[in-house]
mmCIF file with all atom_site columns, C-alpha atoms in Angstrom:
data_model
loop_
_atom_site.group_PDB
_atom_site.id
_atom_site.type_symbol
_atom_site.label_atom_id
_atom_site.label_alt_id
_atom_site.label_comp_id
_atom_site.label_asym_id
_atom_site.label_entity_id
_atom_site.label_seq_id
_atom_site.pdbx_PDB_ins_code
_atom_site.Cartn_x
_atom_site.Cartn_y
_atom_site.Cartn_z
_atom_site.occupancy
_atom_site.B_iso_or_equiv
_atom_site.pdbx_formal_charge
_atom_site.auth_seq_id
_atom_site.auth_comp_id
_atom_site.auth_asym_id
_atom_site.auth_atom_id
_atom_site.pdbx_PDB_model_num
ATOM 1   C CA . UNK K 1 1   ? -3.808  0.356  2.471  1.00 45.00 ? 21  UNK K CA 1
ATOM 2   C CA . UNK K 1 2   ? -2.752  4.001  2.311  1.00 45.00 ? 22  UNK K CA 1
ATOM 3   C CA . UNK K 1 3   ? -6.233  5.220  1.422  1.00 47.00 ? 23  UNK K CA 1
ATOM 4   C CA . UNK K 1 4   ? -8.026  3.406  4.235  1.00 45.00 ? 24  UNK K CA 1
ATOM 5   C CA . UNK K 1 5   ? -5.533  4.462  6.907  1.00 51.00 ? 25  UNK K CA 1
ATOM 6   C CA . UNK K 1 6   ? -5.836  8.072  5.758  1.00 48.00 ? 26  UNK K CA 1
ATOM 7   C CA . UNK K 1 7   ? -9.603  8.289  6.165  1.00 45.00 ? 27  UNK K CA 1
ATOM 8   C CA . UNK K 1 8   ? -9.620  6.577  9.544  1.00 52.00 ? 28  UNK K CA 1
ATOM 9   C CA . UNK K 1 9   ? -6.919  8.812  11.015 1.00 54.00 ? 29  UNK K CA 1
ATOM 10  C CA . UNK K 1 10  ? -8.676  11.894 9.695  1.00 48.00 ? 30  UNK K CA 1
ATOM 11  C CA . UNK K 1 11  ? -11.904 10.845 11.385 1.00 49.00 ? 31  UNK K CA 1
ATOM 12  C CA . UNK K 1 12  ? -10.100 10.713 14.728 1.00 52.00 ? 32  UNK K CA 1
ATOM 13  C CA . UNK K 1 13  ? -9.387  14.444 14.516 1.00 49.00 ? 33  UNK K CA 1
ATOM 14  C CA . UNK K 1 14  ? -13.054 15.280 15.062 1.00 44.00 ? 34  UNK K CA 1
ATOM 15  C CA . UNK K 1 15  ? -13.514 12.534 17.636 1.00 45.00 ? 35  UNK K CA 1
ATOM 16  C CA . UNK K 1 16  ? -10.575 13.704 19.730 1.00 43.00 ? 36  UNK K CA 1
ATOM 17  C CA . UNK K 1 17  ? -11.867 17.272 19.850 1.00 42.00 ? 37  UNK K CA 1
ATOM 18  C CA . UNK K 1 18  ? -15.598 16.635 20.644 1.00 39.00 ? 38  UNK K CA 1
ATOM 19  C CA . UNK K 1 19  ? -16.639 17.089 25.112 1.00 36.00 ? 39  UNK K CA 1
ATOM 20  C CA . UNK K 1 20  ? -15.145 7.552  33.754 1.00 34.00 ? 40  UNK K CA 1
ATOM 21  C CA . UNK K 1 21  ? -14.943 7.906  36.970 1.00 35.00 ? 41  UNK K CA 1
ATOM 22  C CA . UNK K 1 22  ? -11.702 7.364  38.860 1.00 37.00 ? 42  UNK K CA 1
ATOM 23  C CA . UNK K 1 23  ? -11.111 3.691  39.469 1.00 39.00 ? 43  UNK K CA 1
ATOM 24  C CA . UNK K 1 24  ? -9.783  2.055  42.586 1.00 38.00 ? 44  UNK K CA 1
ATOM 25  C CA . UNK K 1 25  ? -6.328  2.096  41.016 1.00 44.00 ? 45  UNK K CA 1
ATOM 26  C CA . UNK K 1 26  ? -6.307  5.888  40.763 1.00 50.00 ? 46  UNK K CA 1
ATOM 27  C CA . UNK K 1 27  ? -4.995  8.374  43.292 1.00 57.00 ? 47  UNK K CA 1
ATOM 28  C CA . UNK K 1 28  ? -6.611  11.689 44.124 1.00 53.00 ? 48  UNK K CA 1
ATOM 29  C CA . UNK K 1 29  ? -4.154  14.545 44.174 1.00 51.00 ? 49  UNK K CA 1
ATOM 30  C CA . UNK K 1 30  ? -4.597  18.021 45.571 1.00 43.00 ? 50  UNK K CA 1
ATOM 31  C CA . UNK K 1 31  ? -7.994  19.720 45.551 1.00 36.00 ? 51  UNK K CA 1
ATOM 32  C CA . UNK K 1 32  ? -6.294  22.913 44.357 1.00 35.00 ? 52  UNK K CA 1
ATOM 33  C CA . UNK K 1 33  ? -3.853  21.549 41.805 1.00 39.00 ? 53  UNK K CA 1
ATOM 34  C CA . UNK K 1 34  ? -6.085  22.559 38.896 1.00 41.00 ? 54  UNK K CA 1
ATOM 35  C CA . UNK K 1 35  ? -6.134  26.205 39.885 1.00 36.00 ? 55  UNK K CA 1
ATOM 36  C CA . UNK K 1 36  ? -3.344  27.073 37.490 1.00 36.00 ? 56  UNK K CA 1
ATOM 37  C CA . UNK K 1 37  ? -4.426  24.995 34.507 1.00 40.00 ? 57  UNK K CA 1
ATOM 38  C CA . UNK K 1 38  ? -7.127  25.029 31.878 1.00 41.00 ? 58  UNK K CA 1
ATOM 39  C CA . UNK K 1 39  ? -9.625  23.170 34.028 1.00 43.00 ? 59  UNK K CA 1
ATOM 40  C CA . UNK K 1 40  ? -9.721  26.030 36.535 1.00 41.00 ? 60  UNK K CA 1
ATOM 41  C CA . UNK K 1 41  ? -11.956 25.718 39.558 1.00 34.00 ? 61  UNK K CA 1
ATOM 42  C CA . UNK K 1 42  ? -14.476 23.621 37.601 1.00 48.00 ? 62  UNK K CA 1
ATOM 43  C CA . UNK K 1 43  ? -12.242 20.564 38.134 1.00 52.00 ? 63  UNK K CA 1
ATOM 44  C CA . UNK K 1 44  ? -11.180 20.658 41.813 1.00 63.00 ? 64  UNK K CA 1
ATOM 45  C CA . UNK K 1 45  ? -9.972  17.028 42.002 1.00 81.00 ? 65  UNK K CA 1
ATOM 46  C CA . UNK K 1 46  ? -7.210  15.526 39.877 1.00 85.00 ? 66  UNK K CA 1
ATOM 47  C CA . UNK K 1 47  ? -6.654  11.786 39.623 1.00 87.00 ? 67  UNK K CA 1
ATOM 48  C CA . UNK K 1 48  ? -3.845  9.718  38.187 1.00 86.00 ? 68  UNK K CA 1
ATOM 49  C CA . UNK K 1 49  ? -3.051  6.010  37.812 1.00 87.00 ? 69  UNK K CA 1
ATOM 50  C CA . UNK K 1 50  ? -1.389  4.473  40.870 1.00 89.00 ? 70  UNK K CA 1
ATOM 51  C CA . UNK K 1 51  ? 1.676   3.517  38.817 1.00 91.00 ? 71  UNK K CA 1
ATOM 52  C CA . UNK K 1 52  ? 2.250   7.040  37.483 1.00 90.00 ? 72  UNK K CA 1
ATOM 53  C CA . UNK K 1 53  ? 4.072   9.720  39.526 1.00 91.00 ? 73  UNK K CA 1
ATOM 54  C CA . UNK K 1 54  ? 1.745   12.549 40.488 1.00 89.00 ? 74  UNK K CA 1
ATOM 55  C CA . UNK K 1 55  ? 4.313   15.077 39.306 1.00 91.00 ? 75  UNK K CA 1
ATOM 56  C CA . UNK K 1 56  ? 3.952   13.778 35.732 1.00 92.00 ? 76  UNK K CA 1
ATOM 57  C CA . UNK K 1 57  ? 0.195   14.424 35.646 1.00 91.00 ? 77  UNK K CA 1
ATOM 58  C CA . UNK K 1 58  ? 0.571   17.836 37.266 1.00 90.00 ? 78  UNK K CA 1
ATOM 59  C CA . UNK K 1 59  ? 3.188   18.748 34.678 1.00 92.00 ? 79  UNK K CA 1
ATOM 60  C CA . UNK K 1 60  ? 0.768   17.851 31.861 1.00 92.00 ? 80  UNK K CA 1
ATOM 61  C CA . UNK K 1 61  ? -1.945  19.954 33.515 1.00 90.00 ? 81  UNK K CA 1
ATOM 62  C CA . UNK K 1 62  ? 0.148   23.135 33.574 1.00 90.00 ? 82  UNK K CA 1
ATOM 63  C CA . UNK K 1 63  ? -1.380  25.682 31.229 1.00 89.00 ? 83  UNK K CA 1
ATOM 64  C CA . UNK K 1 64  ? 1.379   25.912 28.536 1.00 92.00 ? 84  UNK K CA 1
ATOM 65  C CA . UNK K 1 65  ? 1.764   22.139 28.296 1.00 93.00 ? 85  UNK K CA 1
ATOM 66  C CA . UNK K 1 66  ? -1.962  21.424 28.365 1.00 92.00 ? 86  UNK K CA 1
ATOM 67  C CA . UNK K 1 67  ? -2.730  23.997 25.682 1.00 93.00 ? 87  UNK K CA 1
ATOM 68  C CA . UNK K 1 68  ? 0.051   22.575 23.524 1.00 95.00 ? 88  UNK K CA 1
ATOM 69  C CA . UNK K 1 69  ? -1.364  19.061 23.865 1.00 94.00 ? 89  UNK K CA 1
ATOM 70  C CA . UNK K 1 70  ? -4.859  20.299 22.967 1.00 92.00 ? 90  UNK K CA 1
ATOM 71  C CA . UNK K 1 71  ? -3.956  22.453 19.988 1.00 93.00 ? 91  UNK K CA 1
ATOM 72  C CA . UNK K 1 72  ? -1.340  20.203 18.423 1.00 95.00 ? 92  UNK K CA 1
ATOM 73  C CA . UNK K 1 73  ? -3.453  17.054 18.729 1.00 93.00 ? 93  UNK K CA 1
ATOM 74  C CA . UNK K 1 74  ? -5.405  17.541 15.468 1.00 93.00 ? 94  UNK K CA 1
ATOM 75  C CA . UNK K 1 75  ? -2.148  18.311 13.637 1.00 95.00 ? 95  UNK K CA 1
ATOM 76  C CA . UNK K 1 76  ? -0.637  14.996 14.711 1.00 95.00 ? 96  UNK K CA 1
ATOM 77  C CA . UNK K 1 77  ? -3.718  13.138 13.451 1.00 94.00 ? 97  UNK K CA 1
ATOM 78  C CA . UNK K 1 78  ? -3.700  15.017 10.141 1.00 95.00 ? 98  UNK K CA 1
ATOM 79  C CA . UNK K 1 79  ? 0.006   14.257 9.741  1.00 96.00 ? 99  UNK K CA 1
ATOM 80  C CA . UNK K 1 80  ? -0.636  10.548 10.363 1.00 93.00 ? 100 UNK K CA 1
ATOM 81  C CA . UNK K 1 81  ? -3.446  10.665 7.787  1.00 92.00 ? 101 UNK K CA 1
ATOM 82  C CA . UNK K 1 82  ? -1.152  12.325 5.225  1.00 95.00 ? 102 UNK K CA 1
ATOM 83  C CA . UNK K 1 83  ? 1.637   9.750  5.716  1.00 93.00 ? 103 UNK K CA 1
ATOM 84  C CA . UNK K 1 84  ? -0.191  6.589  6.804  1.00 91.00 ? 104 UNK K CA 1
ATOM 85  C CA . UNK K 1 85  ? 2.575   4.236  5.713  1.00 91.00 ? 105 UNK K CA 1
ATOM 86  C CA . UNK K 1 86  ? 5.124   5.842  8.053  1.00 94.00 ? 106 UNK K CA 1
ATOM 87  C CA . UNK K 1 87  ? 4.825   3.795  11.207 1.00 93.00 ? 107 UNK K CA 1
ATOM 88  C CA . UNK K 1 88  ? 6.670   6.277  13.410 1.00 95.00 ? 108 UNK K CA 1
ATOM 89  C CA . UNK K 1 89  ? 4.245   9.044  12.453 1.00 95.00 ? 109 UNK K CA 1
ATOM 90  C CA . UNK K 1 90  ? 1.257   6.881  13.396 1.00 95.00 ? 110 UNK K CA 1
ATOM 91  C CA . UNK K 1 91  ? 2.959   5.888  16.641 1.00 96.00 ? 111 UNK K CA 1
ATOM 92  C CA . UNK K 1 92  ? 3.725   9.519  17.446 1.00 96.00 ? 112 UNK K CA 1
ATOM 93  C CA . UNK K 1 93  ? 0.101   10.521 16.863 1.00 96.00 ? 113 UNK K CA 1
ATOM 94  C CA . UNK K 1 94  ? -1.130  7.779  19.211 1.00 96.00 ? 114 UNK K CA 1
ATOM 95  C CA . UNK K 1 95  ? 1.413   8.711  21.894 1.00 97.00 ? 115 UNK K CA 1
ATOM 96  C CA . UNK K 1 96  ? 0.531   12.409 21.666 1.00 96.00 ? 116 UNK K CA 1
ATOM 97  C CA . UNK K 1 97  ? -3.174  11.651 21.903 1.00 96.00 ? 117 UNK K CA 1
ATOM 98  C CA . UNK K 1 98  ? -2.477  9.459  24.944 1.00 96.00 ? 118 UNK K CA 1
ATOM 99  C CA . UNK K 1 99  ? -0.816  12.367 26.747 1.00 96.00 ? 119 UNK K CA 1
ATOM 100 C CA . UNK K 1 100 ? -3.726  14.646 25.883 1.00 95.00 ? 120 UNK K CA 1
ATOM 101 C CA . UNK K 1 101 ? -6.315  12.128 27.137 1.00 95.00 ? 121 UNK K CA 1
ATOM 102 C CA . UNK K 1 102 ? -4.352  11.590 30.354 1.00 94.00 ? 122 UNK K CA 1
ATOM 103 C CA . UNK K 1 103 ? -4.198  15.317 31.015 1.00 92.00 ? 123 UNK K CA 1
ATOM 104 C CA . UNK K 1 104 ? -7.846  15.871 30.083 1.00 91.00 ? 124 UNK K CA 1
ATOM 105 C CA . UNK K 1 105 ? -9.430  12.986 31.983 1.00 90.00 ? 125 UNK K CA 1
ATOM 106 C CA . UNK K 1 106 ? -7.328  13.585 35.099 1.00 90.00 ? 126 UNK K CA 1
ATOM 107 C CA . UNK K 1 107 ? -9.528  16.613 35.806 1.00 87.00 ? 127 UNK K CA 1
ATOM 108 C CA . UNK K 1 108 ? -12.741 16.046 33.845 1.00 84.00 ? 128 UNK K CA 1
ATOM 109 C CA . UNK K 1 109 ? -12.964 12.285 34.646 1.00 83.00 ? 129 UNK K CA 1
ATOM 110 C CA . UNK K 1 110 ? -14.668 11.956 31.258 1.00 83.00 ? 130 UNK K CA 1
ATOM 111 C CA . UNK K 1 111 ? -14.773 8.858  29.046 1.00 83.00 ? 131 UNK K CA 1
ATOM 112 C CA . UNK K 1 112 ? -15.358 10.950 25.914 1.00 85.00 ? 132 UNK K CA 1
ATOM 113 C CA . UNK K 1 113 ? -11.930 10.395 24.331 1.00 91.00 ? 133 UNK K CA 1
ATOM 114 C CA . UNK K 1 114 ? -11.391 6.745  25.208 1.00 90.00 ? 134 UNK K CA 1
ATOM 115 C CA . UNK K 1 115 ? -12.771 5.416  21.921 1.00 92.00 ? 135 UNK K CA 1
ATOM 116 C CA . UNK K 1 116 ? -10.522 7.655  19.830 1.00 93.00 ? 136 UNK K CA 1
ATOM 117 C CA . UNK K 1 117 ? -7.542  6.741  22.021 1.00 94.00 ? 137 UNK K CA 1
ATOM 118 C CA . UNK K 1 118 ? -7.998  2.982  21.567 1.00 94.00 ? 138 UNK K CA 1
ATOM 119 C CA . UNK K 1 119 ? -8.599  3.468  17.841 1.00 94.00 ? 139 UNK K CA 1
ATOM 120 C CA . UNK K 1 120 ? -5.440  5.557  17.498 1.00 95.00 ? 140 UNK K CA 1
ATOM 121 C CA . UNK K 1 121 ? -3.339  2.807  19.047 1.00 96.00 ? 141 UNK K CA 1
ATOM 122 C CA . UNK K 1 122 ? -4.995  0.183  16.848 1.00 95.00 ? 142 UNK K CA 1
ATOM 123 C CA . UNK K 1 123 ? -4.085  2.236  13.779 1.00 93.00 ? 143 UNK K CA 1
ATOM 124 C CA . UNK K 1 124 ? -0.531  2.646  15.067 1.00 95.00 ? 144 UNK K CA 1
ATOM 125 C CA . UNK K 1 125 ? 0.173   -0.994 15.875 1.00 95.00 ? 145 UNK K CA 1
ATOM 126 C CA . UNK K 1 126 ? -1.996  -3.108 13.553 1.00 94.00 ? 146 UNK K CA 1
ATOM 127 C CA . UNK K 1 127 ? -2.395  -3.573 9.790  1.00 92.00 ? 147 UNK K CA 1
ATOM 128 C CA . UNK K 1 128 ? -5.205  -1.482 8.333  1.00 87.00 ? 148 UNK K CA 1
ATOM 129 C CA . UNK K 1 129 ? -7.703  -4.337 7.902  1.00 89.00 ? 149 UNK K CA 1
ATOM 130 C CA . UNK K 1 130 ? -7.280  -5.391 11.547 1.00 94.00 ? 150 UNK K CA 1
ATOM 131 C CA . UNK K 1 131 ? -7.172  -1.831 12.868 1.00 93.00 ? 151 UNK K CA 1
ATOM 132 C CA . UNK K 1 132 ? -10.497 -1.016 11.242 1.00 91.00 ? 152 UNK K CA 1
ATOM 133 C CA . UNK K 1 133 ? -12.104 -4.037 12.895 1.00 94.00 ? 153 UNK K CA 1
ATOM 134 C CA . UNK K 1 134 ? -10.729 -3.059 16.292 1.00 95.00 ? 154 UNK K CA 1
ATOM 135 C CA . UNK K 1 135 ? -11.887 0.535  15.825 1.00 92.00 ? 155 UNK K CA 1
ATOM 136 C CA . UNK K 1 136 ? -15.378 -0.654 14.870 1.00 94.00 ? 156 UNK K CA 1
ATOM 137 C CA . UNK K 1 137 ? -15.513 -2.946 17.906 1.00 95.00 ? 157 UNK K CA 1
ATOM 138 C CA . UNK K 1 138 ? -14.388 -0.124 20.207 1.00 94.00 ? 158 UNK K CA 1
ATOM 139 C CA . UNK K 1 139 ? -17.068 2.215  18.839 1.00 92.00 ? 159 UNK K CA 1
ATOM 140 C CA . UNK K 1 140 ? -19.814 -0.402 19.115 1.00 94.00 ? 160 UNK K CA 1
ATOM 141 C CA . UNK K 1 141 ? -18.821 -1.170 22.716 1.00 93.00 ? 161 UNK K CA 1
ATOM 142 C CA . UNK K 1 142 ? -18.532 2.529  23.555 1.00 92.00 ? 162 UNK K CA 1
ATOM 143 C CA . UNK K 1 143 ? -21.988 3.418  22.218 1.00 90.00 ? 163 UNK K CA 1
ATOM 144 C CA . UNK K 1 144 ? -23.743 0.219  23.307 1.00 92.00 ? 164 UNK K CA 1
ATOM 145 C CA . UNK K 1 145 ? -22.412 0.413  26.867 1.00 91.00 ? 165 UNK K CA 1
ATOM 146 C CA . UNK K 1 146 ? -23.726 3.939  27.197 1.00 86.00 ? 166 UNK K CA 1
ATOM 147 C CA . UNK K 1 147 ? -27.110 2.868  25.843 1.00 87.00 ? 167 UNK K CA 1
ATOM 148 C CA . UNK K 1 148 ? -27.394 -0.177 28.121 1.00 90.00 ? 168 UNK K CA 1
ATOM 149 C CA . UNK K 1 149 ? -26.447 1.969  31.117 1.00 89.00 ? 169 UNK K CA 1
ATOM 150 C CA . UNK K 1 150 ? -29.258 4.405  30.293 1.00 84.00 ? 170 UNK K CA 1
ATOM 151 C CA . UNK K 1 151 ? -31.747 1.549  30.059 1.00 88.00 ? 171 UNK K CA 1
ATOM 152 C CA . UNK K 1 152 ? -30.562 0.159  33.388 1.00 89.00 ? 172 UNK K CA 1
ATOM 153 C CA . UNK K 1 153 ? -30.840 3.501  35.197 1.00 85.00 ? 173 UNK K CA 1
ATOM 154 C CA . UNK K 1 154 ? -34.246 4.222  33.658 1.00 82.00 ? 174 UNK K CA 1
ATOM 155 C CA . UNK K 1 155 ? -35.604 0.851  34.751 1.00 85.00 ? 175 UNK K CA 1
ATOM 156 C CA . UNK K 1 156 ? -35.924 -0.822 31.358 1.00 88.00 ? 176 UNK K CA 1
ATOM 157 C CA . UNK K 1 157 ? -36.693 0.000  27.753 1.00 87.00 ? 177 UNK K CA 1
ATOM 158 C CA . UNK K 1 158 ? -40.349 0.818  28.411 1.00 88.00 ? 178 UNK K CA 1
ATOM 159 C CA . UNK K 1 159 ? -39.510 3.326  31.140 1.00 85.00 ? 179 UNK K CA 1
ATOM 160 C CA . UNK K 1 160 ? -36.745 4.861  29.042 1.00 85.00 ? 180 UNK K CA 1
ATOM 161 C CA . UNK K 1 161 ? -39.162 5.340  26.126 1.00 85.00 ? 181 UNK K CA 1
ATOM 162 C CA . UNK K 1 162 ? -41.586 7.387  28.223 1.00 85.00 ? 182 UNK K CA 1
ATOM 163 C CA . UNK K 1 163 ? -41.886 11.080 27.252 1.00 83.00 ? 183 UNK K CA 1
ATOM 164 C CA . UNK K 1 164 ? -40.719 12.123 30.714 1.00 82.00 ? 184 UNK K CA 1
ATOM 165 C CA . UNK K 1 165 ? -37.249 10.694 29.976 1.00 81.00 ? 185 UNK K CA 1
ATOM 166 C CA . UNK K 1 166 ? -36.636 13.041 27.070 1.00 79.00 ? 186 UNK K CA 1
ATOM 167 C CA . UNK K 1 167 ? -38.272 15.871 29.022 1.00 81.00 ? 187 UNK K CA 1
ATOM 168 C CA . UNK K 1 168 ? -35.783 15.437 31.875 1.00 81.00 ? 188 UNK K CA 1
ATOM 169 C CA . UNK K 1 169 ? -32.880 15.558 29.401 1.00 80.00 ? 189 UNK K CA 1
ATOM 170 C CA . UNK K 1 170 ? -34.246 18.740 27.851 1.00 80.00 ? 190 UNK K CA 1
ATOM 171 C CA . UNK K 1 171 ? -34.672 20.334 31.279 1.00 82.00 ? 191 UNK K CA 1
ATOM 172 C CA . UNK K 1 172 ? -31.069 19.560 32.163 1.00 82.00 ? 192 UNK K CA 1
ATOM 173 C CA . UNK K 1 173 ? -29.893 20.909 28.820 1.00 81.00 ? 193 UNK K CA 1
ATOM 174 C CA . UNK K 1 174 ? -31.965 24.040 29.305 1.00 82.00 ? 194 UNK K CA 1
ATOM 175 C CA . UNK K 1 175 ? -30.401 24.664 32.714 1.00 83.00 ? 195 UNK K CA 1
ATOM 176 C CA . UNK K 1 176 ? -26.910 25.050 31.223 1.00 83.00 ? 196 UNK K CA 1
ATOM 177 C CA . UNK K 1 177 ? -25.543 28.448 30.173 1.00 84.00 ? 197 UNK K CA 1
ATOM 178 C CA . UNK K 1 178 ? -24.524 28.745 26.547 1.00 80.00 ? 198 UNK K CA 1
ATOM 179 C CA . UNK K 1 179 ? -20.810 28.781 27.438 1.00 78.00 ? 199 UNK K CA 1
ATOM 180 C CA . UNK K 1 180 ? -21.231 25.266 28.857 1.00 76.00 ? 200 UNK K CA 1
ATOM 181 C CA . UNK K 1 181 ? -23.085 23.933 25.830 1.00 76.00 ? 201 UNK K CA 1
ATOM 182 C CA . UNK K 1 182 ? -26.557 25.145 26.753 1.00 78.00 ? 202 UNK K CA 1
ATOM 183 C CA . UNK K 1 183 ? -29.230 26.350 24.314 1.00 79.00 ? 203 UNK K CA 1
ATOM 184 C CA . UNK K 1 184 ? -28.950 29.553 22.325 1.00 80.00 ? 204 UNK K CA 1
ATOM 185 C CA . UNK K 1 185 ? -32.601 30.349 23.127 1.00 75.00 ? 205 UNK K CA 1
ATOM 186 C CA . UNK K 1 186 ? -33.398 28.976 26.611 1.00 70.00 ? 206 UNK K CA 1
ATOM 187 C CA . UNK K 1 187 ? -37.048 30.091 26.492 1.00 68.00 ? 207 UNK K CA 1
ATOM 188 C CA . UNK K 1 188 ? -37.645 28.247 23.236 1.00 66.00 ? 208 UNK K CA 1
ATOM 189 C CA . UNK K 1 189 ? -35.997 25.126 24.670 1.00 62.00 ? 209 UNK K CA 1
ATOM 190 C CA . UNK K 1 190 ? -38.122 25.362 27.830 1.00 61.00 ? 210 UNK K CA 1
ATOM 191 C CA . UNK K 1 191 ? -41.274 25.013 25.742 1.00 58.00 ? 211 UNK K CA 1
ATOM 192 C CA . UNK K 1 192 ? -40.125 21.502 24.810 1.00 55.00 ? 212 UNK K CA 1
ATOM 193 C CA . UNK K 1 193 ? -39.330 20.444 28.378 1.00 50.00 ? 213 UNK K CA 1
ATOM 194 C CA . UNK K 1 194 ? -42.534 20.036 30.463 1.00 53.00 ? 214 UNK K CA 1
ATOM 195 C CA . UNK K 1 195 ? -42.242 19.211 34.181 1.00 55.00 ? 215 UNK K CA 1
ATOM 196 C CA . UNK K 1 196 ? -41.548 15.556 34.904 1.00 51.00 ? 216 UNK K CA 1
ATOM 197 C CA . UNK K 1 197 ? -44.334 13.494 36.517 1.00 54.00 ? 217 UNK K CA 1
ATOM 198 C CA . UNK K 1 198 ? -43.737 12.935 40.210 1.00 54.00 ? 218 UNK K CA 1
ATOM 199 C CA . UNK K 1 199 ? -43.984 9.157  39.830 1.00 53.00 ? 219 UNK K CA 1
ATOM 200 C CA . UNK K 1 200 ? -41.117 9.222  37.322 1.00 52.00 ? 220 UNK K CA 1
ATOM 201 C CA . UNK K 1 201 ? -38.917 11.206 39.688 1.00 51.00 ? 221 UNK K CA 1
ATOM 202 C CA . UNK K 1 202 ? -39.680 8.859  42.574 1.00 53.00 ? 222 UNK K CA 1
ATOM 203 C CA . UNK K 1 203 ? -38.874 5.785  40.459 1.00 55.00 ? 223 UNK K CA 1
ATOM 204 C CA . UNK K 1 204 ? -35.620 7.277  39.184 1.00 50.00 ? 224 UNK K CA 1
ATOM 205 C CA . UNK K 1 205 ? -34.600 8.263  42.720 1.00 53.00 ? 225 UNK K CA 1
ATOM 206 C CA . UNK K 1 206 ? -35.269 4.718  43.912 1.00 56.00 ? 226 UNK K CA 1
ATOM 207 C CA . UNK K 1 207 ? -33.136 3.301  41.077 1.00 56.00 ? 227 UNK K CA 1
ATOM 208 C CA . UNK K 1 208 ? -30.215 5.581  41.961 1.00 56.00 ? 228 UNK K CA 1
#
């Protein structure tokens, strides 16, 4: 029991640090409320659940608090992995990760950390053998949903498998500066990203 909990918690450290749209139950806050936090001007809109006071989200987005949530997150996961039989430690790690995800997604509107969040709570509240099953189900749903969405937008598996699909991804990747995750050698990447056929662009535009 101890061994399996340890490995699963440790794996969440990497997942929670790797880079969803606001639902109808979310509120949009100020367009300038991210100016003093880590998101900067790249995240001009902040959202929060309708049941949560806006002041709570804004407090989490303040630079000192947000940086503390980011940098201490891996430590809480490592601590839970080191003492997996201590329920309060596992609960604390899940609660801390929840605060981090709330602060992060309020500005980025990303679904990146949802799988690690659900897995952290499964490890905190369930026995190891059940938690591992829940974590596996969350990961399968997370990856499969993304894949099915890509197939739907592309117009089916055959359209998605066309060379122009990968070419469009490479072109988008090549357009990013290195500080935003772009290529180290943009010219070398451009050689792998030929222009997309016009018919593909027209079909994708029609699907959107």
